[in-house]
Amino acid sequence: MRKLLAIAAALAAVAGCSTGTDAVVRGTEFDFVAPGGKLEIAYEGADRKKLPELTGESLLEPGKQIKLSDYAGKVVLINIWGAWCPPCRAEAPELQKLYDENKDKGVQVLGVDVRDDSRSQPEDFMRDRDLTYPSIYDPGSRSLLALKGYPRNAVPSTIILDKQHRVAQVFLIGKLKSDLEPIVQKLAAEPA
């Protein structure tokens, strides 16, 4: 009888902690889930959760730390990329255009370069494409550990944050400026 009670208590505890089919765990920080394996996920209202602090060393300025909190009050588009990634070659110039045309409206692009063991390759990637937005150099994807449940093998991928740095949109595939611009402009127009 004691065994049955222990099993019942354990099952009740597990059931009480489950999150159902929601795309976001009901907490205060973002916890990524791709319902039904979706590659594009939008979050509205209470479903937007704050992203934990993201930090890492600057790709082009070794020794300098870049933190998400450096961009307080701005819409931030975080792009996870690698110099080895063919779709990133097409996406990066699009992100630069987006940044150039929207930075005065409070939009910041922040790259996170992953799985590039030699710093010179991603540096050349950025210089050859005249990319001026900052990027974190993160060959081991350690800065992404703060993103609970986020698939670190999804490259390129983009996370768009509202002004409070809550996740508003996730793309697990490459995107063009025309796909991203309406989203960042809508978020930039939202009250702080």
Coordinates of N, CA and C in Angstrom, one line a residue:
M1 N 0.8 -1.2 0.0 CA 0.0 0.0 0.0 C 0.9 1.3 0.0
R2 N 2.0 1.2 0.8 CA 2.8 2.4 0.8 C 3.5 2.7 -0.5
K3 N 3.8 1.6 -1.2 CA 4.4 1.7 -2.6 C 3.4 2.4 -3.5
L4 N 2.1 2.0 -3.5 CA 1.1 2.6 -4.3 C 0.9 4.1 -4.0
L5 N 0.9 4.4 -2.7 CA 0.8 5.8 -2.3 C 2.0 6.6 -2.8
A6 N 3.2 6.1 -2.7 CA 4.4 6.7 -3.2 C 4.4 7.0 -4.7
I7 N 3.9 6.0 -5.4 CA 3.8 6.1 -6.9 C 2.8 7.1 -7.2
A8 N 1.6 7.1 -6.5 CA 0.6 8.1 -6.8 C 1.1 9.5 -6.5
A9 N 1.8 9.7 -5.4 CA 2.3 11.0 -5.1 C 3.3 11.5 -6.1
A10 N 4.2 10.6 -6.6 CA 5.2 10.9 -7.6 C 4.5 11.3 -8.9
L11 N 3.5 10.6 -9.3 CA 2.7 10.9 -10.5 C 2.0 12.3 -10.4
A12 N 1.5 12.5 -9.3 CA 0.8 13.8 -9.0 C 1.8 15.0 -9.1
A13 N 3.0 14.8 -8.6 CA 4.0 15.8 -8.6 C 4.4 16.1 -10.0
V14 N 4.6 15.0 -10.8 CA 5.0 15.2 -12.2 C 3.9 15.9 -13.0
A15 N 2.7 15.5 -12.8 CA 1.6 16.1 -13.5 C 1.4 17.6 -13.1
G16 N 1.7 17.9 -11.9 CA 1.6 19.3 -11.4 C 2.6 20.2 -12.0
C17 N 3.8 19.6 -12.5 CA 4.8 20.4 -13.1 C 4.8 20.5 -14.6
S18 N 3.9 19.7 -15.2 CA 3.9 19.7 -16.6 C 3.4 21.1 -17.2
T19 N 3.7 21.4 -18.4 CA 3.4 22.7 -19.0 C 2.3 22.5 -20.1
G20 N 1.8 21.4 -20.3 CA 0.8 21.2 -21.4 C 1.4 21.4 -22.8
T21 N 0.6 22.0 -23.6 CA 1.1 22.2 -25.0 C 1.4 23.6 -25.3
D22 N 1.5 24.5 -24.3 CA 1.9 25.9 -24.5 C 3.3 26.0 -25.1
A23 N 3.5 27.0 -25.9 CA 4.8 27.3 -26.5 C 5.8 27.8 -25.5
V24 N 5.3 28.4 -24.5 CA 6.2 29.0 -23.5 C 5.9 28.5 -22.1
V25 N 6.8 28.1 -21.3 CA 6.6 27.7 -20.0 C 6.1 28.9 -19.2
R26 N 5.2 28.7 -18.3 CA 4.6 29.8 -17.6 C 5.5 30.3 -16.5
G27 N 6.6 30.9 -16.8 CA 7.5 31.5 -15.8 C 7.7 32.9 -16.2
T28 N 8.8 33.5 -15.7 CA 9.1 34.9 -16.0 C 10.2 35.0 -17.1
E29 N 10.9 33.9 -17.3 CA 12.0 33.9 -18.3 C 11.6 33.0 -19.5
F30 N 12.2 33.3 -20.6 CA 11.9 32.5 -21.8 C 12.5 31.1 -21.7
D31 N 11.7 30.2 -22.1 CA 12.1 28.8 -22.2 C 11.5 28.3 -23.5
F32 N 12.4 28.0 -24.5 CA 12.0 27.7 -25.9 C 11.4 26.3 -26.0
V33 N 10.3 26.3 -26.7 CA 9.7 25.1 -27.2 C 9.1 25.4 -28.6
A34 N 9.4 24.4 -29.5 CA 8.8 24.6 -30.8 C 7.6 23.7 -31.0
P35 N 6.4 24.2 -30.7 CA 5.2 23.4 -30.8 C 5.1 22.8 -32.2
G36 N 4.9 21.5 -32.3 CA 4.7 20.9 -33.6 C 5.9 21.0 -34.5
G37 N 7.1 21.3 -34.0 CA 8.3 21.4 -34.8 C 8.3 22.7 -35.7
K38 N 7.6 23.7 -35.3 CA 7.5 24.9 -36.1 C 8.9 25.6 -36.2
L39 N 9.1 26.2 -37.4 CA 10.4 26.9 -37.6 C 10.2 28.4 -37.4
E40 N 9.0 28.9 -37.4 CA 8.7 30.3 -37.1 C 7.6 30.4 -36.0
I41 N 8.0 31.1 -35.0 CA 7.1 31.2 -33.8 C 7.0 32.6 -33.4
A42 N 5.7 33.1 -33.2 CA 5.5 34.4 -32.8 C 4.9 34.4 -31.4
Y43 N 5.2 35.3 -30.5 CA 4.8 35.4 -29.2 C 4.1 36.8 -29.0
E44 N 2.9 36.8 -28.4 CA 2.2 38.1 -28.2 C 1.8 38.1 -26.7
G45 N 1.6 39.4 -26.2 CA 1.1 39.6 -24.9 C 1.9 38.9 -23.8
A46 N 1.1 38.2 -23.0 CA 1.7 37.4 -21.8 C 2.5 36.3 -22.2
D47 N 2.5 35.9 -23.5 CA 3.3 34.8 -23.9 C 4.8 35.2 -24.2
R48 N 5.0 36.5 -24.2 CA 6.4 37.1 -24.4 C 7.0 36.9 -23.0
K49 N 8.2 36.3 -23.0 CA 9.0 36.1 -21.8 C 10.3 36.7 -22.0
K50 N 10.9 37.3 -20.9 CA 12.2 38.0 -20.9 C 13.3 36.9 -21.2
L51 N 14.2 37.4 -22.1 CA 15.4 36.6 -22.3 C 16.4 36.8 -21.2
P52 N 17.0 35.8 -20.7 CA 18.1 36.0 -19.7 C 19.2 36.8 -20.3
E53 N 20.1 37.3 -19.5 CA 21.2 38.1 -20.0 C 22.1 37.2 -20.9
L54 N 22.4 37.8 -22.0 CA 23.2 37.1 -23.0 C 24.5 38.0 -23.1
T55 N 25.6 37.3 -23.0 CA 26.9 38.0 -22.9 C 28.0 37.2 -23.6
G56 N 29.0 37.9 -24.1 CA 30.1 37.3 -24.7 C 31.1 38.3 -25.2
E57 N 32.3 37.8 -25.6 CA 33.4 38.6 -26.1 C 33.1 39.1 -27.6
S58 N 33.4 40.3 -27.8 CA 33.2 40.9 -29.1 C 34.1 40.2 -30.2
L59 N 33.5 39.9 -31.3 CA 34.3 39.3 -32.4 C 35.4 40.2 -32.9
L60 N 35.0 41.5 -33.2 CA 35.9 42.4 -33.8 C 36.8 43.2 -32.8
E61 N 36.4 43.1 -31.5 CA 37.1 43.9 -30.5 C 37.5 42.9 -29.3
P62 N 38.5 42.0 -29.6 CA 38.8 41.0 -28.5 C 39.1 41.7 -27.2
G63 N 38.5 41.0 -26.1 CA 38.6 41.6 -24.8 C 37.4 42.4 -24.3
K64 N 36.7 42.9 -25.3 CA 35.5 43.7 -25.0 C 34.3 42.8 -24.8
Q65 N 33.6 42.9 -23.7 CA 32.4 42.1 -23.5 C 31.2 42.8 -24.1
I66 N 30.3 42.1 -24.7 CA 29.0 42.6 -25.2 C 27.9 41.9 -24.4
K67 N 27.0 42.7 -23.9 CA 25.9 42.2 -23.1 C 24.6 42.7 -23.7
L68 N 23.6 41.8 -23.7 CA 22.2 42.2 -24.1 C 21.8 43.5 -23.4
S69 N 22.1 43.6 -22.2 CA 21.7 44.8 -21.4 C 22.3 46.1 -21.9
D70 N 23.3 46.0 -22.7 CA 23.9 47.2 -23.3 C 22.9 47.9 -24.2
Y71 N 21.9 47.2 -24.6 CA 20.9 47.7 -25.6 C 19.5 47.9 -24.9
A72 N 19.5 48.3 -23.7 CA 18.3 48.5 -22.9 C 17.4 49.5 -23.7
G73 N 16.1 49.1 -23.7 CA 15.1 50.0 -24.3 C 15.0 49.9 -25.8
K74 N 15.9 49.0 -26.4 CA 15.9 48.9 -27.9 C 15.3 47.5 -28.3
V75 N 14.7 47.5 -29.5 CA 14.3 46.2 -30.1 C 15.6 45.6 -30.5
V76 N 15.8 44.3 -30.2 CA 17.1 43.6 -30.5 C 16.8 42.4 -31.3
L77 N 17.5 42.3 -32.5 CA 17.4 41.2 -33.4 C 18.7 40.4 -33.2
I78 N 18.6 39.2 -32.5 CA 19.8 38.4 -32.3 C 19.9 37.4 -33.4
N79 N 21.0 37.4 -34.1 CA 21.2 36.5 -35.2 C 22.3 35.5 -34.9
I80 N 22.0 34.2 -34.9 CA 23.0 33.2 -34.7 C 23.5 32.7 -36.0
W81 N 24.8 32.8 -36.2 CA 25.4 32.6 -37.5 C 26.8 32.0 -37.4
G82 N 27.4 31.6 -38.6 CA 28.7 31.1 -38.6 C 29.3 31.4 -40.0
A83 N 30.6 31.6 -40.1 CA 31.2 31.9 -41.4 C 31.2 30.7 -42.3
W84 N 31.0 29.5 -41.7 CA 31.0 28.2 -42.4 C 29.6 27.9 -43.0
C85 N 28.6 28.8 -42.7 CA 27.2 28.5 -43.0 C 26.8 29.2 -44.3
P86 N 26.5 28.4 -45.4 CA 26.1 29.0 -46.6 C 24.9 30.0 -46.6
P87 N 23.8 29.6 -45.9 CA 22.7 30.5 -45.8 C 23.0 31.8 -45.1
C88 N 24.0 31.8 -44.2 CA 24.4 33.0 -43.5 C 25.0 34.0 -44.4
R89 N 25.6 33.6 -45.5 CA 26.2 34.5 -46.5 C 25.2 35.3 -47.2
A90 N 24.0 34.8 -47.4 CA 22.9 35.5 -48.0 C 22.2 36.4 -47.0
E91 N 22.1 35.9 -45.8 CA 21.3 36.6 -44.8 C 22.0 37.8 -44.2
A92 N 23.3 37.7 -44.0 CA 24.1 38.8 -43.3 C 23.9 40.2 -44.0
P93 N 24.1 40.3 -45.3 CA 23.9 41.6 -46.0 C 22.5 42.1 -45.8
E94 N 21.5 41.2 -45.7 CA 20.1 41.6 -45.5 C 20.0 42.2 -44.1
L95 N 20.6 41.6 -43.1 CA 20.6 42.1 -41.7 C 21.3 43.5 -41.6
Q96 N 22.3 43.6 -42.4 CA 23.0 44.9 -42.4 C 22.1 46.0 -42.9
K97 N 21.4 45.7 -44.0 CA 20.5 46.7 -44.6 C 19.4 47.0 -43.6
L98 N 18.9 46.0 -42.9 CA 17.8 46.2 -41.9 C 18.4 47.1 -40.8
Y99 N 19.6 46.8 -40.3 CA 20.2 47.6 -39.3 C 20.4 49.1 -39.7
D100 N 21.0 49.3 -40.9 CA 21.2 50.6 -41.4 C 19.9 51.5 -41.5
E101 N 18.9 50.8 -41.9 CA 17.6 51.6 -42.1 C 16.8 51.7 -40.9
N102 N 17.1 51.0 -39.8 CA 16.2 51.0 -38.6 C 16.9 51.3 -37.3
K103 N 18.2 51.5 -37.3 CA 18.9 51.8 -36.0 C 18.5 53.1 -35.4
D104 N 18.2 54.1 -36.2 CA 17.7 55.4 -35.7 C 16.3 55.3 -35.1
K105 N 15.6 54.1 -35.3 CA 14.3 53.9 -34.8 C 14.3 53.0 -33.5
G106 N 15.6 52.8 -33.0 CA 15.7 52.0 -31.8 C 15.8 50.5 -32.0
V107 N 16.3 50.1 -33.2 CA 16.5 48.7 -33.5 C 18.0 48.4 -33.5
Q108 N 18.4 47.3 -32.8 CA 19.8 46.8 -32.8 C 19.9 45.4 -33.3
V109 N 20.8 45.2 -34.2 CA 21.1 43.8 -34.6 C 22.4 43.4 -33.8
L110 N 22.3 42.2 -33.3 CA 23.4 41.6 -32.5 C 23.6 40.2 -33.0
G111 N 24.8 39.9 -33.6 CA 25.2 38.6 -34.1 C 25.8 37.8 -33.0
V112 N 25.7 36.5 -33.1 CA 26.4 35.5 -32.2 C 27.0 34.5 -33.2
D113 N 28.3 34.6 -33.4 CA 29.1 33.7 -34.2 C 29.4 32.4 -33.5
V114 N 28.9 31.3 -34.0 CA 29.1 30.0 -33.4 C 29.9 29.0 -34.3
R115 N 30.6 28.1 -33.6 CA 31.3 27.0 -34.2 C 32.4 27.4 -35.2
D116 N 32.9 28.6 -35.1 CA 34.1 29.0 -35.9 C 35.3 29.0 -35.0
D117 N 36.1 27.9 -35.1 CA 37.3 27.7 -34.2 C 38.3 28.8 -34.4
S118 N 38.5 29.3 -35.6 CA 39.5 30.3 -35.9 C 38.8 31.6 -36.0
R119 N 39.2 32.6 -35.2 CA 38.6 33.9 -35.2 C 38.8 34.6 -36.5
S120 N 39.8 34.3 -37.3 CA 40.1 35.1 -38.5 C 39.0 34.9 -39.6
Q121 N 38.4 33.7 -39.6 CA 37.4 33.4 -40.6 C 36.1 34.3 -40.4
P122 N 35.5 34.3 -39.2 CA 34.4 35.2 -39.0 C 34.7 36.7 -39.1
E123 N 35.9 37.1 -38.7 CA 36.4 38.4 -38.9 C 36.3 38.8 -40.3
D124 N 36.9 38.0 -41.2 CA 36.9 38.2 -42.6 C 35.5 38.2 -43.2
F125 N 34.7 37.3 -42.7 CA 33.3 37.3 -43.1 C 32.6 38.6 -42.9
M126 N 32.8 39.2 -41.7 CA 32.2 40.5 -41.4 C 32.8 41.6 -42.2
R127 N 34.1 41.7 -42.3 CA 34.8 42.8 -43.1 C 34.5 42.7 -44.6
D128 N 34.5 41.5 -45.2 CA 34.2 41.3 -46.6 C 32.8 41.8 -46.9
R129 N 31.9 41.7 -46.0 CA 30.5 42.1 -46.2 C 30.1 43.4 -45.7
D130 N 31.1 44.1 -45.2 CA 30.9 45.5 -44.6 C 29.8 45.4 -43.5
L131 N 29.9 44.4 -42.6 CA 28.9 44.3 -41.5 C 29.4 45.2 -40.3
T132 N 28.6 46.1 -39.9 CA 28.9 47.0 -38.8 C 28.2 46.7 -37.5
Y133 N 27.2 45.9 -37.5 CA 26.6 45.6 -36.2 C 27.5 44.6 -35.4
P134 N 27.4 44.7 -34.1 CA 28.3 43.9 -33.3 C 28.0 42.4 -33.3
S135 N 29.0 41.6 -33.1 CA 28.8 40.1 -33.0 C 29.6 39.6 -31.8
I136 N 29.0 38.7 -31.1 CA 29.7 38.0 -30.1 C 30.5 36.8 -30.7
Y137 N 31.7 36.6 -30.3 CA 32.5 35.5 -30.8 C 32.3 34.3 -29.8
D138 N 31.7 33.3 -30.3 CA 31.3 32.2 -29.4 C 31.5 30.8 -30.0
P139 N 32.7 30.4 -30.3 CA 32.9 29.1 -31.0 C 32.3 27.9 -30.3
G140 N 32.2 27.9 -29.0 CA 31.6 26.8 -28.2 C 30.1 27.0 -27.9
S141 N 29.5 28.0 -28.4 CA 28.1 28.3 -28.2 C 27.7 28.4 -26.7
R142 N 28.7 28.9 -25.9 CA 28.4 29.0 -24.4 C 27.5 30.1 -24.1
S143 N 27.5 31.2 -24.8 CA 26.6 32.3 -24.5 C 25.2 31.9 -24.7
L144 N 24.9 30.9 -25.5 CA 23.6 30.4 -25.8 C 23.0 29.5 -24.7
L145 N 23.9 29.1 -23.8 CA 23.4 28.2 -22.7 C 22.3 28.9 -21.9
A146 N 22.2 30.2 -21.9 CA 21.2 30.9 -21.1 C 19.8 30.8 -21.8
L147 N 19.8 30.3 -23.1 CA 18.6 30.2 -23.8 C 18.0 28.8 -23.6
K148 N 17.3 28.6 -22.6 CA 16.8 27.3 -22.2 C 16.0 26.6 -23.3
G149 N 16.4 25.4 -23.7 CA 15.7 24.7 -24.7 C 16.0 25.1 -26.1
Y150 N 16.8 26.2 -26.3 CA 17.0 26.6 -27.7 C 17.9 25.7 -28.5
P151 N 17.6 25.3 -29.7 CA 18.4 24.4 -30.5 C 19.6 25.1 -31.0
R152 N 20.8 24.8 -30.3 CA 22.0 25.5 -30.7 C 22.5 25.1 -32.1
N153 N 22.0 24.1 -32.6 CA 22.4 23.6 -34.0 C 21.6 24.3 -35.1
A154 N 20.6 25.1 -34.7 CA 19.8 25.8 -35.7 C 20.6 27.1 -36.2
V155 N 21.3 27.0 -37.3 CA 22.1 28.1 -37.8 C 21.9 28.2 -39.3
P156 N 21.5 29.3 -39.8 CA 21.2 30.6 -39.0 C 19.8 30.5 -38.3
S157 N 19.7 31.3 -37.3 CA 18.4 31.5 -36.6 C 18.4 32.9 -36.0
T158 N 17.2 33.3 -35.8 CA 17.0 34.7 -35.4 C 16.0 34.8 -34.2
I159 N 16.3 35.6 -33.2 CA 15.4 35.8 -32.1 C 15.2 37.3 -32.1
I160 N 13.9 37.7 -32.1 CA 13.6 39.2 -32.1 C 13.0 39.5 -30.8
L161 N 13.6 40.5 -30.1 CA 13.2 40.9 -28.8 C 12.5 42.2 -28.8
D162 N 11.4 42.4 -28.0 CA 10.8 43.7 -27.9 C 11.7 44.6 -27.0
K163 N 11.2 45.8 -26.7 CA 12.0 46.8 -26.0 C 12.3 46.4 -24.6
Q164 N 11.5 45.5 -24.0 CA 11.8 45.0 -22.7 C 12.6 43.7 -22.7
H165 N 13.1 43.4 -23.9 CA 13.9 42.2 -24.2 C 13.2 40.9 -23.9
R166 N 11.9 40.9 -24.2 CA 11.0 39.7 -24.2 C 11.0 39.2 -25.6
V167 N 11.0 37.9 -25.7 CA 11.0 37.2 -27.0 C 9.6 37.5 -27.7
A168 N 9.7 38.1 -28.9 CA 8.5 38.3 -29.7 C 8.4 37.4 -30.9
Q169 N 9.5 37.0 -31.5 CA 9.5 36.2 -32.7 C 10.8 35.3 -32.7
V170 N 10.7 34.1 -33.2 CA 11.8 33.2 -33.4 C 11.7 32.6 -34.8
F171 N 12.9 32.7 -35.5 CA 13.0 32.0 -36.8 C 14.1 31.0 -36.7
L172 N 13.9 29.8 -37.0 CA 14.9 28.8 -37.0 C 15.4 28.5 -38.4
I173 N 15.2 29.5 -39.3 CA 15.7 29.4 -40.7 C 16.2 30.8 -41.1
G174 N 16.9 30.9 -42.1 CA 17.4 32.1 -42.6 C 16.2 33.0 -43.1
K175 N 16.4 34.3 -43.0 CA 15.3 35.2 -43.4 C 15.9 36.4 -44.2
L176 N 15.0 37.1 -45.0 CA 15.4 38.3 -45.7 C 15.0 39.5 -44.9
K177 N 15.5 40.6 -45.3 CA 15.2 41.9 -44.7 C 13.7 42.1 -44.8
S178 N 13.1 41.8 -45.9 CA 11.6 42.0 -46.1 C 10.8 41.2 -45.2
D179 N 11.3 40.1 -44.7 CA 10.6 39.2 -43.7 C 10.7 39.8 -42.3
L180 N 11.8 40.4 -42.0 CA 12.1 40.9 -40.7 C 11.6 42.3 -40.4
E181 N 11.7 43.1 -41.4 CA 11.4 44.6 -41.2 C 10.1 44.9 -40.6
P182 N 9.0 44.3 -41.1 CA 7.7 44.6 -40.5 C 7.6 44.3 -39.1
I183 N 8.3 43.2 -38.7 CA 8.3 42.8 -37.2 C 9.0 43.8 -36.4
V184 N 10.2 44.2 -36.8 CA 11.0 45.1 -36.0 C 10.4 46.5 -35.9
Q185 N 9.8 46.9 -37.0 CA 9.1 48.2 -37.0 C 7.9 48.2 -36.1
K186 N 7.2 47.1 -36.1 CA 6.0 47.0 -35.3 C 6.4 47.1 -33.8
L187 N 7.5 46.4 -33.5 CA 8.0 46.3 -32.1 C 8.6 47.7 -31.7
A188 N 9.3 48.4 -32.6 CA 9.8 49.7 -32.4 C 8.7 50.7 -32.1
A189 N 7.6 50.5 -32.7 CA 6.4 51.5 -32.5 C 5.7 51.2 -31.2
E190 N 5.9 50.0 -30.5 CA 5.2 49.7 -29.3 C 5.7 50.6 -28.2
P191 N 4.9 51.0 -27.2 CA 5.4 51.8 -26.1 C 6.4 51.0 -25.3
A192 N 7.3 51.8 -24.7 CA 8.5 51.1 -23.9 C 8.0 50.5 -22.6

